[in-house]
JSON list of C-alpha atoms and ligand atoms in Angstrom, two decimals:
[
{"chain": "V", "resi": 1, "resn": "UNK", "atom": "CA", "xyz": [99.24, 14.19, 85.61]},
{"chain": "V", "resi": 2, "resn": "UNK", "atom": "CA", "xyz": [95.66, 14.49, 85.68]},
{"chain": "V", "resi": 3, "resn": "UNK", "atom": "CA", "xyz": [92.79, 12.25, 86.04]},
{"chain": "V", "resi": 4, "resn": "UNK", "atom": "CA", "xyz": [89.68, 12.80, 85.13]},
{"chain": "V", "resi": 5, "resn": "UNK", "atom": "CA", "xyz": [87.15, 11.26, 86.56]},
{"chain": "V", "resi": 6, "resn": "UNK", "atom": "CA", "xyz": [83.20, 12.28, 85.38]},
{"chain": "V", "resi": 7, "resn": "UNK", "atom": "CA", "xyz": [79.73, 9.99, 85.91]},
{"chain": "V", "resi": 8, "resn": "UNK", "atom": "CA", "xyz": [76.02, 10.11, 87.06]},
{"chain": "V", "resi": 9, "resn": "UNK", "atom": "CA", "xyz": [75.24, 10.90, 90.84]},
{"chain": "V", "resi": 10, "resn": "UNK", "atom": "CA", "xyz": [75.86, 8.42, 92.72]},
{"chain": "V", "resi": 11, "resn": "UNK", "atom": "CA", "xyz": [78.40, 6.03, 90.74]},
{"chain": "V", "resi": 12, "resn": "UNK", "atom": "CA", "xyz": [81.11, 6.38, 93.17]},
{"chain": "V", "resi": 13, "resn": "UNK", "atom": "CA", "xyz": [83.45, 8.85, 91.58]},
{"chain": "V", "resi": 14, "resn": "UNK", "atom": "CA", "xyz": [83.74, 10.20, 95.07]},
{"chain": "V", "resi": 15, "resn": "UNK", "atom": "CA", "xyz": [84.43, 7.35, 96.91]},
{"chain": "V", "resi": 16, "resn": "UNK", "atom": "CA", "xyz": [87.19, 6.14, 93.88]},
{"chain": "V", "resi": 17, "resn": "UNK", "atom": "CA", "xyz": [88.50, 9.63, 93.41]},
{"chain": "V", "resi": 18, "resn": "UNK", "atom": "CA", "xyz": [89.45, 10.04, 97.61]},
{"chain": "V", "resi": 19, "resn": "UNK", "atom": "CA", "xyz": [91.00, 6.73, 97.43]},
{"chain": "V", "resi": 20, "resn": "UNK", "atom": "CA", "xyz": [93.19, 7.01, 94.17]},
{"chain": "V", "resi": 21, "resn": "UNK", "atom": "CA", "xyz": [94.25, 10.23, 95.13]},
{"chain": "V", "resi": 22, "resn": "UNK", "atom": "CA", "xyz": [95.31, 8.81, 98.78]},
{"chain": "V", "resi": 23, "resn": "UNK", "atom": "CA", "xyz": [97.07, 5.84, 97.52]},
{"chain": "V", "resi": 24, "resn": "UNK", "atom": "CA", "xyz": [98.83, 7.57, 94.26]},
{"chain": "V", "resi": 25, "resn": "UNK", "atom": "CA", "xyz": [99.66, 11.03, 96.35]},
{"chain": "V", "resi": 26, "resn": "UNK", "atom": "CA", "xyz": [98.03, 13.28, 94.66]},
{"chain": "V", "resi": 27, "resn": "UNK", "atom": "CA", "xyz": [95.61, 16.23, 95.56]},
{"chain": "V", "resi": 28, "resn": "UNK", "atom": "CA", "xyz": [91.67, 15.20, 95.00]},
{"chain": "V", "resi": 29, "resn": "UNK", "atom": "CA", "xyz": [89.40, 18.54, 93.61]},
{"chain": "V", "resi": 30, "resn": "UNK", "atom": "CA", "xyz": [85.62, 17.52, 94.08]},
{"chain": "V", "resi": 31, "resn": "UNK", "atom": "CA", "xyz": [83.97, 20.08, 91.68]},
{"chain": "V", "resi": 32, "resn": "UNK", "atom": "CA", "xyz": [80.52, 18.88, 92.49]},
{"chain": "V", "resi": 33, "resn": "UNK", "atom": "CA", "xyz": [81.18, 20.18, 95.99]},
{"chain": "V", "resi": 34, "resn": "UNK", "atom": "CA", "xyz": [81.92, 23.76, 94.20]},
{"chain": "V", "resi": 35, "resn": "UNK", "atom": "CA", "xyz": [78.08, 23.82, 92.98]},
{"chain": "V", "resi": 36, "resn": "UNK", "atom": "CA", "xyz": [77.25, 22.60, 96.47]},
{"chain": "V", "resi": 37, "resn": "UNK", "atom": "CA", "xyz": [78.39, 25.48, 97.55]},
{"chain": "V", "resi": 38, "resn": "UNK", "atom": "CA", "xyz": [77.09, 28.13, 95.48]},
{"chain": "V", "resi": 39, "resn": "UNK", "atom": "CA", "xyz": [73.61, 26.36, 96.14]},
{"chain": "V", "resi": 40, "resn": "UNK", "atom": "CA", "xyz": [74.00, 26.67, 99.56]},
{"chain": "V", "resi": 41, "resn": "UNK", "atom": "CA", "xyz": [74.91, 30.51, 99.62]},
{"chain": "V", "resi": 42, "resn": "UNK", "atom": "CA", "xyz": [71.79, 30.99, 97.23]},
{"chain": "V", "resi": 43, "resn": "UNK", "atom": "CA", "xyz": [69.76, 28.72, 99.95]},
{"chain": "V", "resi": 44, "resn": "UNK", "atom": "CA", "xyz": [71.43, 30.81, 103.02]},
{"chain": "V", "resi": 45, "resn": "UNK", "atom": "CA", "xyz": [70.89, 34.36, 100.89]},
{"chain": "V", "resi": 46, "resn": "UNK", "atom": "CA", "xyz": [67.11, 33.82, 99.62]},
{"chain": "V", "resi": 47, "resn": "UNK", "atom": "CA", "xyz": [68.71, 34.52, 96.21]},
{"chain": "V", "resi": 48, "resn": "UNK", "atom": "CA", "xyz": [66.55, 34.18, 93.61]},
{"chain": "V", "resi": 49, "resn": "UNK", "atom": "CA", "xyz": [67.75, 31.36, 90.53]},
{"chain": "V", "resi": 50, "resn": "UNK", "atom": "CA", "xyz": [67.96, 34.08, 87.62]},
{"chain": "V", "resi": 51, "resn": "UNK", "atom": "CA", "xyz": [70.96, 34.99, 86.10]},
{"chain": "V", "resi": 52, "resn": "UNK", "atom": "CA", "xyz": [71.26, 38.80, 87.67]},
{"chain": "V", "resi": 53, "resn": "UNK", "atom": "CA", "xyz": [70.96, 37.46, 90.72]},
{"chain": "V", "resi": 54, "resn": "UNK", "atom": "CA", "xyz": [73.75, 35.50, 90.54]},
{"chain": "V", "resi": 55, "resn": "UNK", "atom": "CA", "xyz": [75.74, 37.28, 89.19]},
{"chain": "V", "resi": 56, "resn": "UNK", "atom": "CA", "xyz": [75.66, 39.73, 91.69]},
{"chain": "V", "resi": 57, "resn": "UNK", "atom": "CA", "xyz": [75.66, 36.98, 94.66]},
{"chain": "V", "resi": 58, "resn": "UNK", "atom": "CA", "xyz": [79.21, 35.42, 93.15]},
{"chain": "V", "resi": 59, "resn": "UNK", "atom": "CA", "xyz": [80.64, 39.06, 92.85]},
{"chain": "V", "resi": 60, "resn": "UNK", "atom": "CA", "xyz": [79.56, 39.94, 96.59]},
{"chain": "V", "resi": 61, "resn": "UNK", "atom": "CA", "xyz": [80.02, 36.74, 98.54]},
{"chain": "V", "resi": 62, "resn": "UNK", "atom": "CA", "xyz": [83.70, 35.47, 99.41]},
{"chain": "V", "resi": 63, "resn": "UNK", "atom": "CA", "xyz": [83.67, 31.92, 98.46]},
{"chain": "V", "resi": 64, "resn": "UNK", "atom": "CA", "xyz": [87.30, 29.91, 98.45]},
{"chain": "V", "resi": 65, "resn": "UNK", "atom": "CA", "xyz": [88.03, 26.57, 97.68]},
{"chain": "V", "resi": 66, "resn": "UNK", "atom": "CA", "xyz": [90.97, 25.29, 99.89]},
{"chain": "V", "resi": 67, "resn": "UNK", "atom": "CA", "xyz": [92.37, 21.62, 100.71]},
{"chain": "V", "resi": 68, "resn": "UNK", "atom": "CA", "xyz": [94.31, 20.51, 103.09]},
{"chain": "V", "resi": 69, "resn": "UNK", "atom": "CA", "xyz": [96.32, 17.12, 102.27]},
{"chain": "V", "resi": 70, "resn": "UNK", "atom": "CA", "xyz": [93.44, 15.20, 100.67]},
{"chain": "V", "resi": 71, "resn": "UNK", "atom": "CA", "xyz": [90.38, 17.07, 102.69]},
{"chain": "V", "resi": 72, "resn": "UNK", "atom": "CA", "xyz": [88.70, 19.76, 100.44]},
{"chain": "V", "resi": 73, "resn": "UNK", "atom": "CA", "xyz": [86.97, 22.50, 102.19]},
{"chain": "V", "resi": 74, "resn": "UNK", "atom": "CA", "xyz": [84.94, 25.25, 100.96]},
{"chain": "V", "resi": 75, "resn": "UNK", "atom": "CA", "xyz": [84.70, 28.40, 103.09]},
{"chain": "V", "resi": 76, "resn": "UNK", "atom": "CA", "xyz": [82.70, 31.73, 102.83]},
{"chain": "V", "resi": 77, "resn": "UNK", "atom": "CA", "xyz": [83.23, 35.12, 104.43]},
{"chain": "V", "resi": 78, "resn": "UNK", "atom": "CA", "xyz": [85.81, 32.87, 105.81]},
{"chain": "V", "resi": 79, "resn": "UNK", "atom": "CA", "xyz": [83.52, 30.29, 107.58]},
{"chain": "V", "resi": 80, "resn": "UNK", "atom": "CA", "xyz": [83.94, 26.61, 106.69]},
{"chain": "V", "resi": 81, "resn": "UNK", "atom": "CA", "xyz": [80.57, 25.14, 105.50]},
{"chain": "V", "resi": 82, "resn": "UNK", "atom": "CA", "xyz": [81.51, 21.97, 103.99]},
{"chain": "V", "resi": 83, "resn": "UNK", "atom": "CA", "xyz": [79.77, 19.72, 106.48]},
{"chain": "V", "resi": 84, "resn": "UNK", "atom": "CA", "xyz": [76.51, 21.41, 105.54]},
{"chain": "V", "resi": 85, "resn": "UNK", "atom": "CA", "xyz": [77.02, 20.63, 101.65]},
{"chain": "V", "resi": 86, "resn": "UNK", "atom": "CA", "xyz": [75.61, 17.56, 101.82]},
{"chain": "V", "resi": 87, "resn": "UNK", "atom": "CA", "xyz": [72.12, 18.04, 102.83]},
{"chain": "V", "resi": 88, "resn": "UNK", "atom": "CA", "xyz": [69.50, 17.10, 100.21]},
{"chain": "V", "resi": 89, "resn": "UNK", "atom": "CA", "xyz": [68.19, 20.77, 99.49]},
{"chain": "V", "resi": 90, "resn": "UNK", "atom": "CA", "xyz": [71.49, 21.57, 98.84]},
{"chain": "V", "resi": 91, "resn": "UNK", "atom": "CA", "xyz": [71.53, 18.73, 96.31]},
{"chain": "V", "resi": 92, "resn": "UNK", "atom": "CA", "xyz": [68.30, 19.42, 94.44]},
{"chain": "V", "resi": 93, "resn": "UNK", "atom": "CA", "xyz": [69.67, 23.28, 94.31]},
{"chain": "V", "resi": 94, "resn": "UNK", "atom": "CA", "xyz": [73.09, 22.88, 93.03]},
{"chain": "V", "resi": 95, "resn": "UNK", "atom": "CA", "xyz": [71.80, 20.85, 90.03]},
{"chain": "V", "resi": 96, "resn": "UNK", "atom": "CA", "xyz": [69.84, 24.12, 89.19]},
{"chain": "V", "resi": 97, "resn": "UNK", "atom": "CA", "xyz": [72.43, 26.39, 90.01]},
{"chain": "V", "resi": 98, "resn": "UNK", "atom": "CA", "xyz": [74.73, 23.79, 87.62]},
{"chain": "V", "resi": 99, "resn": "UNK", "atom": "CA", "xyz": [72.64, 25.13, 84.46]},
{"chain": "V", "resi": 100, "resn": "UNK", "atom": "CA", "xyz": [73.88, 28.70, 84.78]},
{"chain": "V", "resi": 101, "resn": "UNK", "atom": "CA", "xyz": [76.78, 30.04, 82.62]},
{"chain": "V", "resi": 102, "resn": "UNK", "atom": "CA", "xyz": [78.18, 32.35, 84.95]},
{"chain": "V", "resi": 103, "resn": "UNK", "atom": "CA", "xyz": [78.36, 30.29, 87.60]},
{"chain": "V", "resi": 104, "resn": "UNK", "atom": "CA", "xyz": [79.91, 27.74, 85.48]},
{"chain": "V", "resi": 105, "resn": "UNK", "atom": "CA", "xyz": [82.49, 30.40, 84.16]},
{"chain": "V", "resi": 106, "resn": "UNK", "atom": "CA", "xyz": [83.30, 31.58, 88.00]},
{"chain": "V", "resi": 107, "resn": "UNK", "atom": "CA", "xyz": [83.71, 27.80, 89.19]},
{"chain": "V", "resi": 108, "resn": "UNK", "atom": "CA", "xyz": [85.55, 27.23, 86.06]},
{"chain": "V", "resi": 109, "resn": "UNK", "atom": "CA", "xyz": [88.03, 29.94, 87.18]},
{"chain": "V", "resi": 110, "resn": "UNK", "atom": "CA", "xyz": [89.03, 27.88, 90.18]},
{"chain": "V", "resi": 111, "resn": "UNK", "atom": "CA", "xyz": [88.75, 24.55, 88.67]},
{"chain": "V", "resi": 112, "resn": "UNK", "atom": "CA", "xyz": [91.59, 25.40, 86.12]},
{"chain": "V", "resi": 113, "resn": "UNK", "atom": "CA", "xyz": [93.36, 26.83, 89.29]},
{"chain": "V", "resi": 114, "resn": "UNK", "atom": "CA", "xyz": [93.81, 23.72, 90.81]},
{"chain": "V", "resi": 115, "resn": "UNK", "atom": "CA", "xyz": [94.79, 22.12, 87.93]},
{"chain": "V", "resi": 116, "resn": "UNK", "atom": "CA", "xyz": [97.50, 24.53, 87.23]},
{"chain": "V", "resi": 117, "resn": "UNK", "atom": "CA", "xyz": [98.92, 24.02, 90.71]},
{"chain": "V", "resi": 118, "resn": "UNK", "atom": "CA", "xyz": [98.58, 20.56, 91.22]},
{"chain": "V", "resi": 119, "resn": "UNK", "atom": "CA", "xyz": [98.60, 18.35, 87.75]},
{"chain": "V", "resi": 120, "resn": "UNK", "atom": "CA", "xyz": [102.66, 18.64, 87.79]},
{"chain": "V", "resi": 121, "resn": "UNK", "atom": "CA", "xyz": [103.06, 18.05, 91.35]},
{"chain": "V", "resi": 122, "resn": "UNK", "atom": "CA", "xyz": [101.78, 16.16, 92.83]},
{"chain": "V", "resi": 123, "resn": "UNK", "atom": "CA", "xyz": [99.23, 15.34, 90.72]},
{"chain": "V", "resi": 124, "resn": "UNK", "atom": "CA", "xyz": [95.46, 16.11, 90.18]},
{"chain": "V", "resi": 125, "resn": "UNK", "atom": "CA", "xyz": [92.27, 13.66, 90.33]},
{"chain": "V", "resi": 126, "resn": "UNK", "atom": "CA", "xyz": [89.31, 15.77, 89.28]},
{"chain": "V", "resi": 127, "resn": "UNK", "atom": "CA", "xyz": [85.99, 14.69, 89.71]},
{"chain": "V", "resi": 128, "resn": "UNK", "atom": "CA", "xyz": [82.78, 15.74, 88.37]},
{"chain": "V", "resi": 129, "resn": "UNK", "atom": "CA", "xyz": [80.24, 15.53, 85.05]},
{"chain": "V", "resi": 130, "resn": "UNK", "atom": "CA", "xyz": [82.90, 17.67, 83.10]},
{"chain": "V", "resi": 131, "resn": "UNK", "atom": "CA", "xyz": [86.20, 17.71, 83.81]},
{"chain": "V", "resi": 132, "resn": "UNK", "atom": "CA", "xyz": [86.86, 15.32, 81.09]},
{"chain": "V", "resi": 133, "resn": "UNK", "atom": "CA", "xyz": [84.64, 16.95, 78.46]},
{"chain": "V", "resi": 134, "resn": "UNK", "atom": "CA", "xyz": [85.27, 20.39, 79.22]},
{"chain": "V", "resi": 135, "resn": "UNK", "atom": "CA", "xyz": [87.52, 21.85, 82.10]},
{"chain": "V", "resi": 136, "resn": "UNK", "atom": "CA", "xyz": [90.49, 19.38, 81.79]},
{"chain": "V", "resi": 137, "resn": "UNK", "atom": "CA", "xyz": [89.94, 18.00, 77.89]},
{"chain": "V", "resi": 138, "resn": "UNK", "atom": "CA", "xyz": [93.79, 17.19, 77.63]},
{"chain": "V", "resi": 139, "resn": "UNK", "atom": "CA", "xyz": [93.92, 15.11, 80.68]},
{"chain": "V", "resi": 140, "resn": "UNK", "atom": "CA", "xyz": [96.12, 12.25, 80.87]},
{"chain": "V", "resi": 141, "resn": "UNK", "atom": "CA", "xyz": [93.53, 9.93, 81.64]},
{"chain": "V", "resi": 142, "resn": "UNK", "atom": "CA", "xyz": [89.50, 9.61, 81.58]},
{"chain": "V", "resi": 143, "resn": "UNK", "atom": "CA", "xyz": [87.30, 7.56, 83.09]},
{"chain": "V", "resi": 144, "resn": "UNK", "atom": "CA", "xyz": [83.42, 8.01, 82.81]},
{"chain": "V", "resi": 145, "resn": "UNK", "atom": "CA", "xyz": [81.43, 6.08, 86.11]},
{"chain": "V", "resi": 146, "resn": "UNK", "atom": "CA", "xyz": [78.19, 4.92, 85.74]},
{"chain": "V", "resi": 147, "resn": "UNK", "atom": "CA", "xyz": [75.77, 2.13, 87.61]},
{"chain": "V", "resi": 148, "resn": "UNK", "atom": "CA", "xyz": [72.13, 1.38, 87.61]},
{"chain": "V", "resi": 149, "resn": "UNK", "atom": "CA", "xyz": [70.07, 3.70, 89.10]},
{"chain": "V", "resi": 150, "resn": "UNK", "atom": "CA", "xyz": [68.70, 0.71, 92.00]},
{"chain": "V", "resi": 151, "resn": "UNK", "atom": "CA", "xyz": [72.70, 0.58, 92.90]},
{"chain": "V", "resi": 152, "resn": "UNK", "atom": "CA", "xyz": [73.49, 4.15, 92.78]},
{"chain": "V", "resi": 153, "resn": "UNK", "atom": "CA", "xyz": [69.91, 4.66, 95.18]},
{"chain": "V", "resi": 154, "resn": "UNK", "atom": "CA", "xyz": [71.06, 2.27, 97.55]},
{"chain": "V", "resi": 155, "resn": "UNK", "atom": "CA", "xyz": [74.78, 3.19, 97.79]},
{"chain": "V", "resi": 156, "resn": "UNK", "atom": "CA", "xyz": [73.42, 6.76, 98.06]},
{"chain": "V", "resi": 157, "resn": "UNK", "atom": "CA", "xyz": [70.76, 6.05, 100.76]},
{"chain": "V", "resi": 158, "resn": "UNK", "atom": "CA", "xyz": [74.01, 4.31, 102.71]},
{"chain": "V", "resi": 159, "resn": "UNK", "atom": "CA", "xyz": [75.92, 7.19, 102.46]},
{"chain": "V", "resi": 160, "resn": "UNK", "atom": "CA", "xyz": [73.44, 9.40, 103.66]},
{"chain": "V", "resi": 161, "resn": "UNK", "atom": "CA", "xyz": [72.59, 6.84, 106.69]},
{"chain": "V", "resi": 162, "resn": "UNK", "atom": "CA", "xyz": [76.17, 7.86, 108.09]},
{"chain": "V", "resi": 163, "resn": "UNK", "atom": "CA", "xyz": [75.77, 11.44, 107.89]},
{"chain": "V", "resi": 164, "resn": "UNK", "atom": "CA", "xyz": [72.67, 11.07, 109.73]},
{"chain": "V", "resi": 165, "resn": "UNK", "atom": "CA", "xyz": [70.55, 11.60, 106.97]},
{"chain": "V", "resi": 166, "resn": "UNK", "atom": "CA", "xyz": [67.63, 9.94, 107.10]},
{"chain": "V", "resi": 167, "resn": "UNK", "atom": "CA", "xyz": [65.49, 9.47, 103.47]},
{"chain": "V", "resi": 168, "resn": "UNK", "atom": "CA", "xyz": [63.40, 7.13, 101.78]},
{"chain": "V", "resi": 169, "resn": "UNK", "atom": "CA", "xyz": [64.69, 4.92, 98.81]},
{"chain": "V", "resi": 170, "resn": "UNK", "atom": "CA", "xyz": [62.00, 5.73, 96.21]},
{"chain": "V", "resi": 171, "resn": "UNK", "atom": "CA", "xyz": [62.32, 9.02, 96.64]},
{"chain": "V", "resi": 172, "resn": "UNK", "atom": "CA", "xyz": [66.07, 8.95, 96.24]},
{"chain": "V", "resi": 173, "resn": "UNK", "atom": "CA", "xyz": [65.78, 6.85, 93.27]},
{"chain": "V", "resi": 174, "resn": "UNK", "atom": "CA", "xyz": [63.46, 9.35, 91.78]},
{"chain": "V", "resi": 175, "resn": "UNK", "atom": "CA", "xyz": [65.92, 12.35, 93.17]},
{"chain": "V", "resi": 176, "resn": "UNK", "atom": "CA", "xyz": [68.98, 10.68, 90.84]},
{"chain": "V", "resi": 177, "resn": "UNK", "atom": "CA", "xyz": [66.78, 10.67, 87.81]},
{"chain": "V", "resi": 178, "resn": "UNK", "atom": "CA", "xyz": [66.24, 13.72, 87.50]},
{"chain": "V", "resi": 179, "resn": "UNK", "atom": "CA", "xyz": [69.54, 15.03, 88.28]},
{"chain": "V", "resi": 180, "resn": "UNK", "atom": "CA", "xyz": [70.82, 12.70, 85.53]},
{"chain": "V", "resi": 181, "resn": "UNK", "atom": "CA", "xyz": [68.29, 14.27, 83.60]},
{"chain": "V", "resi": 182, "resn": "UNK", "atom": "CA", "xyz": [69.34, 17.85, 84.67]},
{"chain": "V", "resi": 183, "resn": "UNK", "atom": "CA", "xyz": [72.73, 16.76, 84.50]},
{"chain": "V", "resi": 184, "resn": "UNK", "atom": "CA", "xyz": [72.55, 15.15, 80.73]},
{"chain": "V", "resi": 185, "resn": "UNK", "atom": "CA", "xyz": [69.84, 17.70, 79.19]},
{"chain": "V", "resi": 186, "resn": "UNK", "atom": "CA", "xyz": [71.16, 21.05, 79.70]},
{"chain": "V", "resi": 187, "resn": "UNK", "atom": "CA", "xyz": [72.95, 23.33, 77.15]},
{"chain": "V", "resi": 188, "resn": "UNK", "atom": "CA", "xyz": [76.39, 23.95, 79.00]},
{"chain": "V", "resi": 189, "resn": "UNK", "atom": "CA", "xyz": [78.67, 21.43, 79.57]},
{"chain": "V", "resi": 190, "resn": "UNK", "atom": "CA", "xyz": [75.87, 18.58, 79.61]},
{"chain": "V", "resi": 191, "resn": "UNK", "atom": "CA", "xyz": [77.31, 15.72, 81.17]},
{"chain": "V", "resi": 192, "resn": "UNK", "atom": "CA", "xyz": [77.92, 13.22, 78.45]},
{"chain": "V", "resi": 193, "resn": "UNK", "atom": "CA", "xyz": [80.98, 10.64, 78.11]},
{"chain": "V", "resi": 194, "resn": "UNK", "atom": "CA", "xyz": [84.30, 11.96, 76.01]},
{"chain": "V", "resi": 195, "resn": "UNK", "atom": "CA", "xyz": [85.56, 9.77, 73.54]},
{"chain": "V", "resi": 196, "resn": "UNK", "atom": "CA", "xyz": [88.21, 8.88, 75.07]},
{"chain": "V", "resi": 197, "resn": "UNK", "atom": "CA", "xyz": [87.43, 8.16, 78.16]},
{"chain": "V", "resi": 198, "resn": "UNK", "atom": "CA", "xyz": [87.27, 4.85, 79.50]},
{"chain": "V", "resi": 199, "resn": "UNK", "atom": "CA", "xyz": [83.77, 3.40, 80.67]},
{"chain": "V", "resi": 200, "resn": "UNK", "atom": "CA", "xyz": [83.43, 2.33, 84.40]},
{"chain": "V", "resi": 201, "resn": "UNK", "atom": "CA", "xyz": [80.18, 0.53, 85.26]},
{"chain": "V", "resi": 202, "resn": "UNK", "atom": "CA", "xyz": [80.51, 0.27, 88.52]},
{"chain": "V", "resi": 203, "resn": "UNK", "atom": "CA", "xyz": [77.35, -1.47, 89.33]},
{"chain": "V", "resi": 204, "resn": "UNK", "atom": "CA", "xyz": [79.18, -4.65, 88.86]},
{"chain": "V", "resi": 205, "resn": "UNK", "atom": "CA", "xyz": [82.26, -3.74, 90.30]},
{"chain": "V", "resi": 206, "resn": "UNK", "atom": "CA", "xyz": [83.60, -3.23, 94.23]},
{"chain": "V", "resi": 207, "resn": "UNK", "atom": "CA", "xyz": [85.24, -0.23, 95.63]},
{"chain": "V", "resi": 208, "resn": "UNK", "atom": "CA", "xyz": [88.35, -1.90, 95.27]},
{"chain": "V", "resi": 209, "resn": "UNK", "atom": "CA", "xyz": [88.23, -3.08, 91.94]},
{"chain": "V", "resi": 210, "resn": "UNK", "atom": "CA", "xyz": [87.22, 0.33, 91.01]},
{"chain": "V", "resi": 211, "resn": "UNK", "atom": "CA", "xyz": [90.31, 2.11, 91.95]},
{"chain": "V", "resi": 212, "resn": "UNK", "atom": "CA", "xyz": [92.23, -0.83, 91.81]},
{"chain": "V", "resi": 213, "resn": "UNK", "atom": "CA", "xyz": [91.78, -0.10, 87.68]},
{"chain": "V", "resi": 214, "resn": "UNK", "atom": "CA", "xyz": [92.42, 3.32, 87.97]},
{"chain": "V", "resi": 215, "resn": "UNK", "atom": "CA", "xyz": [95.58, 2.85, 89.80]},
{"chain": "V", "resi": 216, "resn": "UNK", "atom": "CA", "xyz": [96.63, 0.45, 87.28]},
{"chain": "V", "resi": 217, "resn": "UNK", "atom": "CA", "xyz": [96.13, 2.83, 84.49]},
{"chain": "V", "resi": 218, "resn": "UNK", "atom": "CA", "xyz": [98.22, 6.10, 86.33]},
{"chain": "V", "resi": 219, "resn": "UNK", "atom": "CA", "xyz": [100.79, 3.41, 86.64]},
{"chain": "V", "resi": 220, "resn": "UNK", "atom": "CA", "xyz": [100.66, 2.38, 83.02]},
{"chain": "V", "resi": 221, "resn": "UNK", "atom": "CA", "xyz": [100.66, 6.18, 82.22]},
{"chain": "V", "resi": 222, "resn": "UNK", "atom": "CA", "xyz": [103.79, 6.90, 84.42]},
{"chain": "V", "resi": 223, "resn": "UNK", "atom": "CA", "xyz": [105.66, 4.07, 82.86]},
{"chain": "V", "resi": 224, "resn": "UNK", "atom": "CA", "xyz": [105.18, 5.22, 79.64]},
{"chain": "V", "resi": 225, "resn": "UNK", "atom": "CA", "xyz": [106.28, 8.80, 80.28]},
{"chain": "V", "resi": 226, "resn": "UNK", "atom": "CA", "xyz": [109.22, 7.75, 82.27]},
{"chain": "V", "resi": 227, "resn": "UNK", "atom": "CA", "xyz": [110.46, 4.51, 80.14]},
{"chain": "V", "resi": 228, "resn": "UNK", "atom": "CA", "xyz": [113.79, 3.29, 82.00]},
{"chain": "P", "resi": 1, "resn": "DC", "atom": "O1", "xyz": [79.37, 15.45, 92.31]},
{"chain": "P", "resi": 1, "resn": "DC", "atom": "P1", "xyz": [77.81, 16.08, 93.11]},
{"chain": "P", "resi": 1, "resn": "DC", "atom": "O2", "xyz": [76.34, 15.21, 93.30]},
{"chain": "P", "resi": 1, "resn": "DC", "atom": "O3", "xyz": [78.33, 16.65, 94.53]},
{"chain": "P", "resi": 1, "resn": "DC", "atom": "O4", "xyz": [77.20, 17.78, 92.11]},
{"chain": "P", "resi": 1, "resn": "DC", "atom": "C1", "xyz": [76.39, 18.13, 92.50]},
{"chain": "P", "resi": 1, "resn": "DC", "atom": "C2", "xyz": [75.67, 18.63, 90.87]},
{"chain": "P", "resi": 1, "resn": "DC", "atom": "O5", "xyz": [76.45, 19.83, 90.77]},
{"chain": "P", "resi": 1, "resn": "DC", "atom": "C3", "xyz": [75.42, 17.89, 90.22]},
{"chain": "P", "resi": 1, "resn": "DC", "atom": "O6", "xyz": [73.71, 17.81, 90.48]},
{"chain": "P", "resi": 1, "resn": "DC", "atom": "C4", "xyz": [75.41, 18.39, 88.78]},
{"chain": "P", "resi": 1, "resn": "DC", "atom": "C5", "xyz": [76.77, 19.63, 89.17]},
{"chain": "P", "resi": 1, "resn": "DC", "atom": "N1", "xyz": [77.93, 19.39, 89.08]},
{"chain": "P", "resi": 1, "resn": "DC", "atom": "C6", "xyz": [78.14, 20.03, 87.71]},
{"chain": "P", "resi": 1, "resn": "DC", "atom": "O7", "xyz": [77.53, 20.39, 86.63]},
{"chain": "P", "resi": 1, "resn": "DC", "atom": "N2", "xyz": [79.52, 19.68, 86.62]},
{"chain": "P", "resi": 1, "resn": "DC", "atom": "C7", "xyz": [80.55, 19.32, 87.36]},
{"chain": "P", "resi": 1, "resn": "DC", "atom": "N3", "xyz": [81.77, 19.23, 87.42]},
{"chain": "P", "resi": 1, "resn": "DC", "atom": "C8", "xyz": [80.51, 18.54, 89.01]},
{"chain": "P", "resi": 1, "resn": "DC", "atom": "C9", "xyz": [79.00, 18.70, 89.42]}
]
């Protein structure tokens, strides 16, 4: 089974996707982490964010995506860089590199590979901005997460604090709005709700409720597929 969860930055997709994958025994694919990895490589190499430079970079730097149980991690040149990918500088750059066709094509291949490997067994939860609209339009279940920006900013602030990253709330709010705009307005695979996607307003729900809601849908879908 393939479950696609898309939505705005900080809407709680990642935390929910982790718990759903854990409980259902599915593999988790955090596609944002893949864009962050490309962004990190650009920063490290001082690459100009232009199409030819990105093409050269993706051809020459070995970026690989792995998973160990529920944990997804990214290596560059064999070194695990996952812990470095939540820094604010990487976040801003990820939103920029995500606008390039060459980057999206490159990651699309990785993402589809995850789908081929895990959708049937044990199942895949794919989380991002275009999972249900572009990468897996035939996903069995599609969800679209959103919440008011104030709620998202507070949640992000708390997450970053737990990671030891200090930031000001107004700055975080502005950065979320900026990313929302960039994600929604880009020409390629813009953030939008697939007509079949169930909208979940996470401003009014607890994490447990979000997880429960998706698990119920997974169970209903399995029952439909394997009626007794
Ligand atoms: O979900 P995230 O914050 O880790 O994503 C980082 C950036 O990557 C986000 O600003 C937009 C981009 N992204 C994307 O364009 N498509 C996806 N499927 C996932 C993320």
